[in-house]
Coordinates of C-alpha atoms in Angstrom, one line a residue:
X1 CA -76.4 -23.8 79.7
X2 CA -75.4 -21.0 77.2
X3 CA -78.1 -19.1 75.3
X4 CA -78.3 -20.1 71.6
X5 CA -76.9 -23.6 72.2
X6 CA -78.9 -26.2 70.3
X7 CA -79.3 -28.3 73.5
X8 CA -80.8 -25.3 75.4
X9 CA -83.3 -24.7 72.5
X10 CA -84.3 -28.4 72.6
X11 CA -85.0 -28.4 76.3
X12 CA -86.9 -25.1 76.1
X13 CA -89.2 -26.6 73.5
X14 CA -89.7 -29.7 75.6
X15 CA -90.4 -27.7 78.8
X16 CA -92.8 -25.2 77.0
X17 CA -94.7 -28.0 75.2
X18 CA -97.2 -27.8 78.1
X19 CA -97.7 -24.1 77.3
X20 CA -98.4 -24.9 73.7
X21 CA -101.0 -27.5 74.7
X22 CA -102.6 -25.1 77.2
X23 CA -102.9 -22.3 74.6
X24 CA -104.2 -24.4 71.8
X25 CA -106.5 -26.8 73.6
X26 CA -107.5 -25.0 76.8
X27 CA -107.7 -21.4 75.5
X28 CA -108.4 -22.5 71.9
X29 CA -106.3 -19.6 70.5
X30 CA -106.5 -19.9 66.7
X31 CA -103.4 -17.8 65.9
X32 CA -100.5 -18.7 68.2
X33 CA -96.8 -18.5 67.3
X34 CA -93.9 -19.6 69.5
X35 CA -90.1 -19.7 69.0
X36 CA -88.3 -21.0 72.1
X37 CA -89.4 -18.5 74.8
X38 CA -90.9 -15.8 72.5
X39 CA -94.6 -16.2 71.5
X40 CA -97.3 -14.1 69.9
X41 CA -101.1 -14.6 70.0
X42 CA -103.3 -12.8 67.5
X43 CA -107.0 -11.9 68.1
X44 CA -109.4 -9.2 67.1
X45 CA -110.6 -8.5 70.7
X46 CA -108.3 -6.6 73.1
X47 CA -110.4 -7.8 76.0
X48 CA -109.9 -11.5 75.0
X49 CA -106.2 -11.0 74.7
X50 CA -106.0 -9.4 78.2
X51 CA -107.9 -12.3 79.6
X52 CA -105.7 -14.8 77.9
X53 CA -102.6 -13.0 79.2
X54 CA -103.8 -13.3 82.8
X55 CA -104.6 -17.0 82.3
X56 CA -101.2 -17.8 80.7
X57 CA -99.4 -16.0 83.5
X58 CA -101.3 -17.9 86.1
X59 CA -100.6 -21.2 84.3
X60 CA -96.9 -20.5 83.9
X61 CA -96.5 -19.6 87.6
X62 CA -98.5 -22.6 88.9
X63 CA -97.4 -25.4 86.5
X64 CA -94.0 -24.4 85.1
X65 CA -92.7 -22.2 88.0
X66 CA -91.9 -19.3 85.5
X67 CA -93.7 -16.1 84.7
X68 CA -94.2 -13.6 81.9
X69 CA -91.7 -10.8 81.6
X70 CA -93.5 -7.7 82.9
X71 CA -91.8 -5.3 80.6
X72 CA -92.0 -7.4 77.4
X73 CA -95.6 -8.8 77.6
X74 CA -98.0 -6.4 76.0
X75 CA -101.3 -6.2 74.1
X76 CA -100.7 -4.1 71.0
X77 CA -102.4 -3.1 67.8
X78 CA -100.9 -4.7 64.7
X79 CA -100.7 -1.4 62.8
X80 CA -98.1 -0.1 65.3
X81 CA -95.9 -3.1 64.7
X82 CA -94.9 -5.9 67.1
X83 CA -91.4 -6.9 68.3
X84 CA -90.7 -10.6 67.6
X85 CA -87.3 -12.4 67.4
X86 CA -85.5 -9.1 67.0
X87 CA -87.7 -7.7 64.2
X88 CA -90.4 -5.0 64.2
X89 CA -93.2 -6.8 62.3
X90 CA -95.8 -4.8 60.4
X91 CA -98.6 -5.9 58.1
X92 CA -96.6 -5.7 54.8
X93 CA -93.0 -5.5 55.9
X94 CA -90.4 -6.3 58.6
X95 CA -87.7 -4.1 60.0
X96 CA -84.7 -4.9 62.3
X97 CA -85.0 -3.4 65.8
X98 CA -82.7 -0.4 66.3
X99 CA -81.2 -2.0 69.4
X100 CA -80.1 -5.0 67.3
X101 CA -78.5 -2.6 64.7
X102 CA -76.5 -0.8 67.4
X103 CA -75.3 -4.2 68.8
X104 CA -74.1 -5.2 65.3
X105 CA -72.3 -1.9 64.7
X106 CA -70.5 -2.4 68.0
X107 CA -69.6 -6.0 67.0
X108 CA -68.5 -4.9 63.6
X109 CA -66.1 -2.2 65.0
X110 CA -64.6 -4.7 67.4
X111 CA -64.0 -7.1 64.5
X112 CA -62.2 -4.3 62.6
X113 CA -59.9 -3.7 65.6
X114 CA -58.9 -7.4 66.0
X115 CA -58.5 -7.7 62.3
X116 CA -56.2 -4.7 62.0
X117 CA -54.2 -6.1 64.9
X118 CA -53.7 -9.4 63.0
X119 CA -55.5 -11.4 65.7
X120 CA -58.1 -12.8 63.2
X121 CA -58.1 -13.5 59.5
X122 CA -60.4 -12.1 56.9
X123 CA -62.1 -15.5 56.6
X124 CA -62.8 -15.6 60.4
X125 CA -64.3 -12.1 60.2
X126 CA -66.5 -13.2 57.3
X127 CA -67.7 -16.3 59.2
X128 CA -68.6 -14.0 62.1
X129 CA -70.6 -11.6 60.0
X130 CA -72.2 -14.2 57.7
X131 CA -74.8 -15.2 60.3
X132 CA -75.9 -11.6 60.7
X133 CA -76.3 -11.2 57.0
X134 CA -78.5 -14.3 56.8
X135 CA -80.5 -13.0 59.8
X136 CA -81.1 -9.6 58.1
X137 CA -82.3 -11.3 54.9
X138 CA -85.6 -12.1 56.7
X139 CA -86.4 -8.4 56.9
X140 CA -86.7 -5.7 54.3
X141 CA -83.0 -4.9 54.3
X142 CA -81.8 -5.1 50.7
X143 CA -80.0 -1.8 50.7
X144 CA -78.7 -2.3 54.2
X145 CA -77.1 -5.7 53.3
X146 CA -75.4 -4.2 50.3
X147 CA -74.0 -1.5 52.6
X148 CA -72.6 -4.2 54.9
X149 CA -70.9 -6.0 52.0
X150 CA -69.4 -2.8 50.8
X151 CA -68.0 -1.9 54.2
X152 CA -66.7 -5.4 54.7
X153 CA -64.8 -5.3 51.4
X154 CA -63.4 -1.9 52.3
X155 CA -62.3 -2.5 55.9
X156 CA -61.4 -6.2 55.7
X157 CA -59.5 -6.1 52.4
X158 CA -56.7 -8.4 51.5
X159 CA -53.2 -7.1 52.0
X160 CA -54.2 -3.6 53.1
X161 CA -51.1 -3.3 55.3
X162 CA -48.9 -4.1 52.3
X163 CA -50.5 -1.5 50.1
X164 CA -50.4 1.2 52.6
X165 CA -46.6 1.6 51.9
X166 CA -47.6 3.0 48.5
X167 CA -50.5 5.5 49.1
X168 CA -51.5 5.7 45.4
X169 CA -51.8 1.9 45.1
X170 CA -53.6 1.7 48.4
X171 CA -56.2 4.2 47.5
X172 CA -56.8 2.5 44.1
X173 CA -57.2 -0.8 45.9
X174 CA -59.7 0.6 48.4
X175 CA -61.7 2.2 45.6
X176 CA -61.8 -1.1 43.8
X177 CA -63.0 -3.2 46.7
X178 CA -65.5 -0.5 47.8
X179 CA -67.2 -0.6 44.5
X180 CA -67.5 -4.4 44.6
X181 CA -70.9 -5.8 45.4
X182 CA -69.9 -9.4 45.8
X183 CA -72.0 -11.4 48.2
X184 CA -70.5 -13.3 51.1
X185 CA -71.2 -16.7 49.5
X186 CA -69.0 -15.7 46.5
X187 CA -66.2 -14.6 48.9
X188 CA -66.4 -18.0 50.7
X189 CA -65.7 -19.6 47.3
X190 CA -62.7 -17.3 46.9
X191 CA -61.3 -18.3 50.3
X192 CA -61.6 -22.0 49.5
X193 CA -60.2 -21.6 46.0
X194 CA -57.2 -19.7 47.3
X195 CA -56.6 -22.5 49.8
X196 CA -56.2 -24.9 46.9
X197 CA -59.6 -26.7 46.9
X198 CA -60.8 -27.9 43.5
X199 CA -64.2 -26.9 42.2
X200 CA -65.9 -30.2 43.1
X201 CA -64.4 -30.0 46.6
X202 CA -65.6 -26.4 47.1
X203 CA -69.1 -27.5 46.0
X204 CA -69.1 -30.3 48.6
X205 CA -67.6 -28.1 51.3
X206 CA -70.2 -25.3 50.8
X207 CA -73.1 -27.5 50.0
X208 CA -73.8 -26.0 46.6
X209 CA -73.7 -27.2 43.0
X210 CA -70.5 -27.1 40.9
X211 CA -72.3 -24.8 38.4
X212 CA -72.8 -22.3 41.3
X213 CA -69.1 -22.5 42.1
X214 CA -68.3 -21.7 38.5
X215 CA -70.7 -18.8 38.7
X216 CA -68.9 -17.5 41.7
X217 CA -65.5 -17.7 40.0
X218 CA -66.9 -15.9 36.9
X219 CA -68.2 -13.2 39.2
X220 CA -64.8 -12.9 41.0
X221 CA -62.9 -12.6 37.7
X222 CA -65.3 -9.9 36.5
X223 CA -64.9 -7.9 39.7
X224 CA -61.1 -8.2 39.5
X225 CA -60.7 -10.2 42.6
X226 CA -59.3 -13.3 40.9
X227 CA -57.2 -13.5 37.7
X228 CA -58.5 -15.8 35.0
X229 CA -55.1 -17.6 34.7
X230 CA -55.4 -18.9 38.2
X231 CA -58.6 -20.7 37.2
X232 CA -57.7 -21.9 33.7
X233 CA -54.4 -22.9 32.0
X234 CA -52.8 -20.3 29.8
X235 CA -53.0 -22.7 26.9
X236 CA -56.8 -23.0 27.3
X237 CA -57.2 -19.2 27.7
X238 CA -55.3 -18.5 24.5
X239 CA -57.4 -21.2 22.6
X240 CA -60.6 -19.5 23.8
X241 CA -59.4 -16.0 23.2
X242 CA -58.6 -16.7 19.5
X243 CA -62.3 -17.6 19.0
X244 CA -63.8 -14.6 20.7
X245 CA -64.5 -11.8 18.2
X246 CA -66.6 -9.5 20.4
X247 CA -67.3 -9.0 24.2
X248 CA -71.0 -9.1 23.3
X249 CA -70.9 -12.5 21.7
X250 CA -73.0 -15.4 23.0
X251 CA -71.2 -18.3 24.6
X252 CA -73.0 -20.7 22.2
X253 CA -71.4 -19.1 19.2
X254 CA -67.9 -19.2 20.7
X255 CA -68.4 -22.9 21.6
X256 CA -69.4 -23.7 18.0
X257 CA -66.3 -22.0 16.7
X258 CA -63.9 -23.8 19.1
X259 CA -65.0 -27.3 18.0
X260 CA -63.4 -28.7 21.1
X261 CA -65.5 -30.7 23.6
X262 CA -62.8 -30.4 26.3
X263 CA -63.7 -26.7 26.6
X264 CA -66.8 -26.0 28.7
X265 CA -69.3 -23.1 28.6
X266 CA -68.1 -22.2 32.2
X267 CA -64.5 -21.9 31.0
X268 CA -65.6 -19.7 28.1
X269 CA -67.6 -17.5 30.5
X270 CA -64.5 -17.1 32.7
X271 CA -62.5 -15.7 29.7
X272 CA -65.4 -13.5 28.8
X273 CA -65.5 -12.2 32.4
X274 CA -61.8 -11.4 32.2
X275 CA -62.5 -9.3 29.0
X276 CA -65.3 -7.5 30.7
X277 CA -63.1 -6.8 33.7
X278 CA -60.5 -5.1 31.4
X279 CA -63.1 -3.1 29.6
X280 CA -64.3 -1.8 33.0
X281 CA -60.8 -0.7 33.9
X282 CA -60.4 1.2 30.7
X283 CA -63.7 3.0 31.3

């Protein structure tokens, strides 16, 4: 049965339920945490932990016919950090283990190769990396996650093979996507929108609110990854533009000027995002 499969996780929990009962009711350990086959017990006495470790090992051998991993079972001080589920856990923060970071870098480079060869699409690469980004979010990795997104936008860019025929255009394109800090959830909305899904369909497909989808589209327009005329009709864009007097205006003021209930705040925000995008380009 493959590791990571939901069925294997279920049977692991069923099989190790006896260990949970032994630790909680026989040893009476107050602080016990287990996830599948990884577990941690906290106690202020090193001697007590050593004793429990020996009893648990004996219980596993006799009752469940398994044993503790000799190189992964240790009694450690909390201030030095403990390894749990791929993280290095300290009192006030969590870090990702270096071995996990190296494994991801290797996977990322492999994805770049198969993407450049045209074996996988940008969306497939994104789906592969999205799980890693979600996993990283449980540690103190804000800057690291932004670094991943920037590299993804740079190396998995749309149409990079077409642009390379014109070096100047290609370099401008790479500069643009490299500066973008769009999150993966926003880019998933872009993929679905490009495929022809409507806003309500995207919301259902991604399990988010329609207002969140609109927020993604506004973000995409402002970052120059989606032209506003692909989202709104030219007639509606012109109608909104005629009532915008400044890029710093509030949406509420523009809405009052329009006097048209068919125009929503989200649509006004899309046009405003397009104006901000053009101002960025001029700067």
